[in-house]
Structure formats: structure tokens, C-alpha cells
Coordinates of C-alpha atoms in Angstrom, one line a residue:
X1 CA 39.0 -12.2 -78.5
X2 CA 35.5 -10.5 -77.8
X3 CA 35.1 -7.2 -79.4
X4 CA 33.9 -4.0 -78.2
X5 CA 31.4 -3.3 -81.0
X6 CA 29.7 -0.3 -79.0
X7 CA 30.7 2.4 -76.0
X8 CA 28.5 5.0 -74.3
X9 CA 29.7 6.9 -71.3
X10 CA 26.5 7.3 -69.5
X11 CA 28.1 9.7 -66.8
X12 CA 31.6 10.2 -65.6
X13 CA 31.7 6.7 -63.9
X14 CA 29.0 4.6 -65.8
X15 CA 29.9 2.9 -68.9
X16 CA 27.5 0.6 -71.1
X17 CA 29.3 -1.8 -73.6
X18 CA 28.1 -3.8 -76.1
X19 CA 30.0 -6.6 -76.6
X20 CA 30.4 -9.4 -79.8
X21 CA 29.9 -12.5 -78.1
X22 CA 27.0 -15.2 -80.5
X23 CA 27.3 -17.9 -78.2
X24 CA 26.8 -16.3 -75.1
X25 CA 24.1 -14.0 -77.0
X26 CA 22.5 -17.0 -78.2
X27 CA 21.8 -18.6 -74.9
X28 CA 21.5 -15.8 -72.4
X29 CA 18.6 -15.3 -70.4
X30 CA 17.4 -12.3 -67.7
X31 CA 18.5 -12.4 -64.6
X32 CA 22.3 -14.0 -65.9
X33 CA 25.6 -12.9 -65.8
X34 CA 28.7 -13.3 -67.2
X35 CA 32.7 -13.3 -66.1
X36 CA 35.3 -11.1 -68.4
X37 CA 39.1 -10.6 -68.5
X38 CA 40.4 -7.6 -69.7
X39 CA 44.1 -9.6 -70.6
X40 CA 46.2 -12.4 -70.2
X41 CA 47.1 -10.9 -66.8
X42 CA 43.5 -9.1 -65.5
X43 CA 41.7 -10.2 -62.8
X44 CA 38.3 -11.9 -63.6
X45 CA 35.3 -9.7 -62.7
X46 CA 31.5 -10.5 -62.9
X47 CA 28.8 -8.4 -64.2
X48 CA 25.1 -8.5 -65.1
X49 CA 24.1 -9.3 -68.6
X50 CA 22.0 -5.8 -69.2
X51 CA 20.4 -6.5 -72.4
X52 CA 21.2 -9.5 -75.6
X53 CA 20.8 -9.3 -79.2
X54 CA 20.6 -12.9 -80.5
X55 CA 20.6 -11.5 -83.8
X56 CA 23.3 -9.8 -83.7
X57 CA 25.3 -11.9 -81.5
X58 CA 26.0 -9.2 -78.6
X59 CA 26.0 -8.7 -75.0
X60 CA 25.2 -5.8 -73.0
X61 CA 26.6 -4.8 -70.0
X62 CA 27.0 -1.5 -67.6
X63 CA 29.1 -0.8 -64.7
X64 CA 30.3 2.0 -63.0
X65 CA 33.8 2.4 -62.1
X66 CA 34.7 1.3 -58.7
X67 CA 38.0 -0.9 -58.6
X68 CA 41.1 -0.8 -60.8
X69 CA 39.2 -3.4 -63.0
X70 CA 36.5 -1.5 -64.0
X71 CA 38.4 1.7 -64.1
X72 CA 40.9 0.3 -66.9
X73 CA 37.8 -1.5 -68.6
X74 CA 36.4 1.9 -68.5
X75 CA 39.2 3.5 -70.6
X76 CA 38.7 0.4 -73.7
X77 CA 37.2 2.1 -76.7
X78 CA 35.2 0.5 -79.3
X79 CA 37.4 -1.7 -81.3
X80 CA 39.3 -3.2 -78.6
X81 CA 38.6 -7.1 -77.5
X82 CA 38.5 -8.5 -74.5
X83 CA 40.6 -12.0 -73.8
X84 CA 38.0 -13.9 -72.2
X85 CA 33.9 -13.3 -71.8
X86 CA 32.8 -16.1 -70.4
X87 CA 29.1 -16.6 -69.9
X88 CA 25.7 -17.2 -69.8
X89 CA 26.6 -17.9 -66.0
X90 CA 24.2 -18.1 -62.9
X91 CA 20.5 -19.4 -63.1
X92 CA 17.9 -17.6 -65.1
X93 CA 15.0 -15.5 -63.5
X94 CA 12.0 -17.4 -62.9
X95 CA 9.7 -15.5 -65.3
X96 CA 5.6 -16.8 -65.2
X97 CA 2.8 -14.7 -65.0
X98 CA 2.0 -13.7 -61.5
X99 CA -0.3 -11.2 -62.2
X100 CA 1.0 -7.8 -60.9
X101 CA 4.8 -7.3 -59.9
X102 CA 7.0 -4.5 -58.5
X103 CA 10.7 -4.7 -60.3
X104 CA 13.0 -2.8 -58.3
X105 CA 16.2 -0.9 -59.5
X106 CA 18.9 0.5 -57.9
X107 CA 22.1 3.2 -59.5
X108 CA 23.5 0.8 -61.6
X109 CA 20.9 -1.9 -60.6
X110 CA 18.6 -0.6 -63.2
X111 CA 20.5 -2.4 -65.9
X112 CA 20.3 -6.0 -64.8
X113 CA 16.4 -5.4 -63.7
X114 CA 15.5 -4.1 -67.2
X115 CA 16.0 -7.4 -69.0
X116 CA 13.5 -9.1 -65.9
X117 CA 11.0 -6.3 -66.6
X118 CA 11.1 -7.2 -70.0
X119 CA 10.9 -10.4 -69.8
X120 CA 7.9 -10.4 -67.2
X121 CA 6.0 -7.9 -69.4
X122 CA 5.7 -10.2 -72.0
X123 CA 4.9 -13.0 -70.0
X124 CA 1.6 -11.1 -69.5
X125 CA 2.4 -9.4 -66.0
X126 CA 1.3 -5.7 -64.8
X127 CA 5.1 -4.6 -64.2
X128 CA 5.3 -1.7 -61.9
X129 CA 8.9 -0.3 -62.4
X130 CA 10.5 1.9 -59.5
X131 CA 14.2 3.2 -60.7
X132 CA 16.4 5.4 -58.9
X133 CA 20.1 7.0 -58.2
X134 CA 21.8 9.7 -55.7
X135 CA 20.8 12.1 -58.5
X136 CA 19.4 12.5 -61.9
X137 CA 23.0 12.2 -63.3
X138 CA 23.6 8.8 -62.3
X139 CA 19.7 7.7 -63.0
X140 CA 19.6 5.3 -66.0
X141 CA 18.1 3.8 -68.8
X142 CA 14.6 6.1 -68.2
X143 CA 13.3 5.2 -71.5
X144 CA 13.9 1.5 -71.7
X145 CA 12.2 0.9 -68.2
X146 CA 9.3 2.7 -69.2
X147 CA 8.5 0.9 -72.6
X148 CA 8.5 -2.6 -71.0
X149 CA 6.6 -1.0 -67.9
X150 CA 3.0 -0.7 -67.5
X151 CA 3.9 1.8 -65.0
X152 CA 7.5 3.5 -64.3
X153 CA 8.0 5.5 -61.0
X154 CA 11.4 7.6 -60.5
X155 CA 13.2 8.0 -56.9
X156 CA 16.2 10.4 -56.5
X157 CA 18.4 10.5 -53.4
X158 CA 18.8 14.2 -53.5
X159 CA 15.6 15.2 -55.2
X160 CA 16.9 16.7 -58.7
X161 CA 14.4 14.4 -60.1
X162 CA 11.1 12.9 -59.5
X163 CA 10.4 11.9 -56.2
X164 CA 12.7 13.1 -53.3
X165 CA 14.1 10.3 -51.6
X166 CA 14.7 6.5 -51.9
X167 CA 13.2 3.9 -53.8
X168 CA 11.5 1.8 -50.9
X169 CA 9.3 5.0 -50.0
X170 CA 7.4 4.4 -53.7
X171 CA 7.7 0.6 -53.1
X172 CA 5.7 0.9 -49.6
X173 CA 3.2 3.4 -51.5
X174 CA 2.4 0.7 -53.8
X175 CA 2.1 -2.1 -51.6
X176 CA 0.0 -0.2 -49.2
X177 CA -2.4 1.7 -52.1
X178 CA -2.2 -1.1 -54.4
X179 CA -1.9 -4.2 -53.2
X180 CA -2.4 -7.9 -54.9
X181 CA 1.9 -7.4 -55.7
X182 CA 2.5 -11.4 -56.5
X183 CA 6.4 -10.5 -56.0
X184 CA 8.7 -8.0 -55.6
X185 CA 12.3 -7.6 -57.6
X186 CA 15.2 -5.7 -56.3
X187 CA 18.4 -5.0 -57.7
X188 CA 21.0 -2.8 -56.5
X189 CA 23.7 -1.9 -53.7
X190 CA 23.7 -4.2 -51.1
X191 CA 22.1 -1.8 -48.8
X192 CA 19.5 -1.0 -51.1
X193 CA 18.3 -4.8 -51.7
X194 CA 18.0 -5.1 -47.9
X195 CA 16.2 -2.3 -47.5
X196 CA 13.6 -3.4 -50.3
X197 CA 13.4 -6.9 -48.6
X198 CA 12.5 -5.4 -45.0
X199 CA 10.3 -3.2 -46.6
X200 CA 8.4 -6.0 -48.2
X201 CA 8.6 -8.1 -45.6
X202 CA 5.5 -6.7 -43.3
X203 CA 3.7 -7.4 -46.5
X204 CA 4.8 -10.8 -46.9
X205 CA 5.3 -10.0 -50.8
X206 CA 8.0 -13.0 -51.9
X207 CA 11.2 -10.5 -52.9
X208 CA 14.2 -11.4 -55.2
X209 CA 17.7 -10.1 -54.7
X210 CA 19.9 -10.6 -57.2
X211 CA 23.8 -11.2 -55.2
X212 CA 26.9 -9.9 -57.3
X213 CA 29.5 -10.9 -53.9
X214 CA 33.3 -11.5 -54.6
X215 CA 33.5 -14.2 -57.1
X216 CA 36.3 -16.0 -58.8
X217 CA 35.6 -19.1 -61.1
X218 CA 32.0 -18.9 -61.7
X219 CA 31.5 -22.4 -61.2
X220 CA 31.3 -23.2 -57.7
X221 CA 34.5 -24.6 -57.5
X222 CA 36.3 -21.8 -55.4
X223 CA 33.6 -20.9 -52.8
X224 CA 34.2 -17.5 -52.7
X225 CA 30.7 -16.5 -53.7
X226 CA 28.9 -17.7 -50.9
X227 CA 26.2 -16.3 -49.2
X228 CA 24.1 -17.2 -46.2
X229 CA 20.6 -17.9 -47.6
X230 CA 17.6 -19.5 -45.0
X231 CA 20.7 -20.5 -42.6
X232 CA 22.6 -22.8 -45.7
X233 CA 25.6 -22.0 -47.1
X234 CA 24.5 -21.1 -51.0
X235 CA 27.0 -20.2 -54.0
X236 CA 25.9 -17.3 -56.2
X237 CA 27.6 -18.4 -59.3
X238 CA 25.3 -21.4 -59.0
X239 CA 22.4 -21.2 -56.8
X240 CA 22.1 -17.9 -57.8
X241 CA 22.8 -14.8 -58.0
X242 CA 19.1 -14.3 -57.6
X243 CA 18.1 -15.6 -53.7
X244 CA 14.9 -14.9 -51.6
X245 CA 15.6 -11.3 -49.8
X246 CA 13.7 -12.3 -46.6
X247 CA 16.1 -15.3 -46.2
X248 CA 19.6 -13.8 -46.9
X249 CA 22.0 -12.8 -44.2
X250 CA 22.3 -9.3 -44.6
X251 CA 25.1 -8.6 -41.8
X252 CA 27.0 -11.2 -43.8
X253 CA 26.9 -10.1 -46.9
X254 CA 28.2 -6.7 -45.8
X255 CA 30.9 -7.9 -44.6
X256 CA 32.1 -10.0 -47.0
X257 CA 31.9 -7.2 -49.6
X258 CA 34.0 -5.4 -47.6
X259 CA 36.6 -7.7 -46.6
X260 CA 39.1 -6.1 -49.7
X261 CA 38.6 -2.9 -50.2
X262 CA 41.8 -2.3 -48.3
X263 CA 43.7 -4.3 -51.2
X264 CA 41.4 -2.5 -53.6
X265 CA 42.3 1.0 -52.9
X266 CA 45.9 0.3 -52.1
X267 CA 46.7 -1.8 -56.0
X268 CA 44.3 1.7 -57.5
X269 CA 47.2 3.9 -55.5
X270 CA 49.7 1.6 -57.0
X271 CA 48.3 2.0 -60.0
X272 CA 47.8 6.0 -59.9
X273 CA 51.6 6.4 -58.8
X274 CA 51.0 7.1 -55.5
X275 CA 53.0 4.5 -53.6
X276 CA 54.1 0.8 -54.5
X277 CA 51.0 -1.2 -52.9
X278 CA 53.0 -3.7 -51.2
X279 CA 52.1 -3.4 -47.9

């Protein structure tokens, strides 16, 4: 059993976990993720390693609470275990030193980019963070971007919050005032990676996505992880999850995210006492 060491409720529908797991701590790298199991009888869901203590033998991880999964991993307290945390899965970041990069992050996005920004920074790179959310509720982990940053920029949705309006609007200011960006990191909704990688791409800036689609083993075996990538069928449990944004099939990507949200919100009805979910 893995065991919960620490909860915070970052808002109503973000949680951050730290989680007792010494061999996956041991071993994981940015840019990684790892599969968990609630119980004998949950479904297995993937998430992005967010931070790792080798010393203390923990993993971090955030989400925010979409499915039934993540709602009922939601309610776990401190304390509790988990049956299965499998991981480091998925190939490691390629962190050199580029020069000067732009790391991307998106709602929940910000967590799984912080570990890259980190780990870029002390490669020697100018890191030029951009972090945003729908509103300065939802905007995370301020503090940590900014101290492995040499420069942090903040984008809300609504404007509660720094600048008014997306994240791509600060990327194109950089690109265009700045320039020499050696490569571009974005991490976030699916919409939001896209957008990052046609904004970049005018520039011909290289740009990382980082692809979380349906999974189910983690190993490639099952094939539901696939993504179109460059016109090849790629796996992002094992090609990935990190692909080159100008190259990924966007439309397809979509789509497959989509394809069962209809079983998702009927088994969260079921669940809820709404109606039996059987249809």
C-alpha cells in the first residue's frame, strides 16, 4: 500500500498529494508520470509526477477533479494508501542547456511543467515561465515557478490577476520582443497545448507538448494511448507523453479525449444516486 503522507486542497477541485512511494521517488525524473489505483476494484488513472523527494521517498502529484476517479481520490485524507502506484512511467524530458527557453503552464498544467523549469534552470538555461488559469482561484503554485524562473509571467482568463487573457498572448510577446527562444514547453488542456504550438509555429521555436490521452497499462501493450505524431502512430506511455507540438494531430487528439465522456458522466450519476448508469 502507498500512503498518503500529505493533502492540500488547493481550491474546491484541485488537490495536491504527496505520496510515500522510495522506489518510484528514487528514480523519477521531470517530465514522467505515474499510473495509481485507488482499490482492488478502481480504474487505473495516469497523472503527472509534480514534484519528488528522493530523500524522503515521496511523490508529488495534483489534479483536479473531473471523473469519478479523481473525485473519490479527492475525498482520501492523509493516512489512507493507495493499492497500486505504479511508476516512473513515460520518457524523461530532454533537459541540456539551450540557452534561453519559454516553459509553458496551463490550470493544472503548471504542476507537471514546474519539475521541467527546475530541472532546465539548473542546467544553466534563462527559463522564462508563463502560468495561467480561468481565474486567480484556480492559478497555482505562484511561488514555486517563480524561484526556479529567471523570469515568471502570469495570464488569467478572466483578468482577476495579472495579465487579462490567455497564456499564448505573453508567449507571442516574448517571442516577438525577445527572441533567441531555443524551445518552447507547454503543458496543459489539450486546447491550450495546441494553441501554444500554432503560436510558436510562425517562429519556428521547436515546442514540447506533454500528451496525458486515455491510457490503460502504461506499457504499450493496450494501444489506447496513441496519438498521431509527424503522420505515425506513437504511444504516449512509451514514446512519450512529451511529443513535438508542430507534429501532433490536433483534430485527433480531440477527439479521442472525448470519445467517453458519455460513460464518464453517466457511472458519476450512478454514483451521485441519480439513475443506475446502465444504459
Amino acid at each position: 500500500m502507498y500512503r498518503i503522507v500529505r493533502k492540500e486542497v488547493m481550491s474546491p477541485v484541485i488537490k495536491l498529494m504527496e505520496i510515500e512511494a522510495p522506489e518510484v521517488a528514487a528514480k523519477a525524473r521531470a517530465g514522467q508520470f505515474i499510473i495509481l489505483r485507488i482499490d482492488e476494484e478502481g480504474e487505473r488513472i495516469p497523472l503527472t509526477i509534480a514534484d519528488f523527494d528522493r530523500s524522503r521517498g515521496t511523490i508529488t502529484t495534483i489534479f483536479q477533479e473531473v471523473g469519478y476517479t479523481t473525485r473519490r481520490l479527492g475525498t482520501l485524507e492523509a493516512g489512507d494508501a493507495l493499492a497500486d502506484f505504479v511508476g516512473p512511467l513515460g520518457q524523461p524530458s530532454e533537459i541540456e542547456n539551450y540557452g534561453r527557453v519559454v516553459c509553458v503552464g496551463g490550470g493544472v498544467g503548471v504542476a507537471p511543467v514546474y519539475p521541467i523549469a527546475r530541472a532546465l534552470k539548473e542546467a544553466g538555461n534563462e527559463v522564462i515561465s508563463i502560468i495561467g488559469a480561468r481565474t486567480k482561484e484556480l492559478l497555482i503554485w505562484e511561488d514555486k515557478m517563480r524561484a526556479v524562473s529567471s523570469e515568471l509571467l502570469v495570464a488569467t482568463d478572466d483578468g482577476s490577476y495579472g495579465h487579462h487573457g490567455f497564456v499564448t498572448d505573453l508567449l507571442k510577446q516574448v517571442l516577438e520582443e525577445r527572441g533567441n527562444v531555443a524551445r518552447v514547453w507547454g503543458i496543459g488542456p489539450v486546447v491550450m497545448m495546441r494553441a501554444v504550438a500554432e503560436t510558436t509555429r510562425p517562429f519556428g521555436v521547436p515546442t514540447i507538448v506533454s500528451m496525458n490521452p486515455i491510457m490503460v497499462d502504461g506499457t504499450g501493450m493496450c494501444g489506447a494511448c496513441r496519438v498521431s505524431v509527424g503522420g505515425e502512430t506513437k504511444f504516449a506511455c512509451v514514446d512519450g507523453p512529451e511529443f513535438d507540438g508542430h507534429q501532433v494531430d490536433w483534430q485527433l487528439a480531440l477527439r479521442r479525449m472525448n470519445m467517453y465522456r458519455e460513460e464518464e458522466e453517466r457511472i458519476i450519476k450512478f454514483h451521485e444516486g441519480g439513475g443506475c448508469g446502465c444504459h
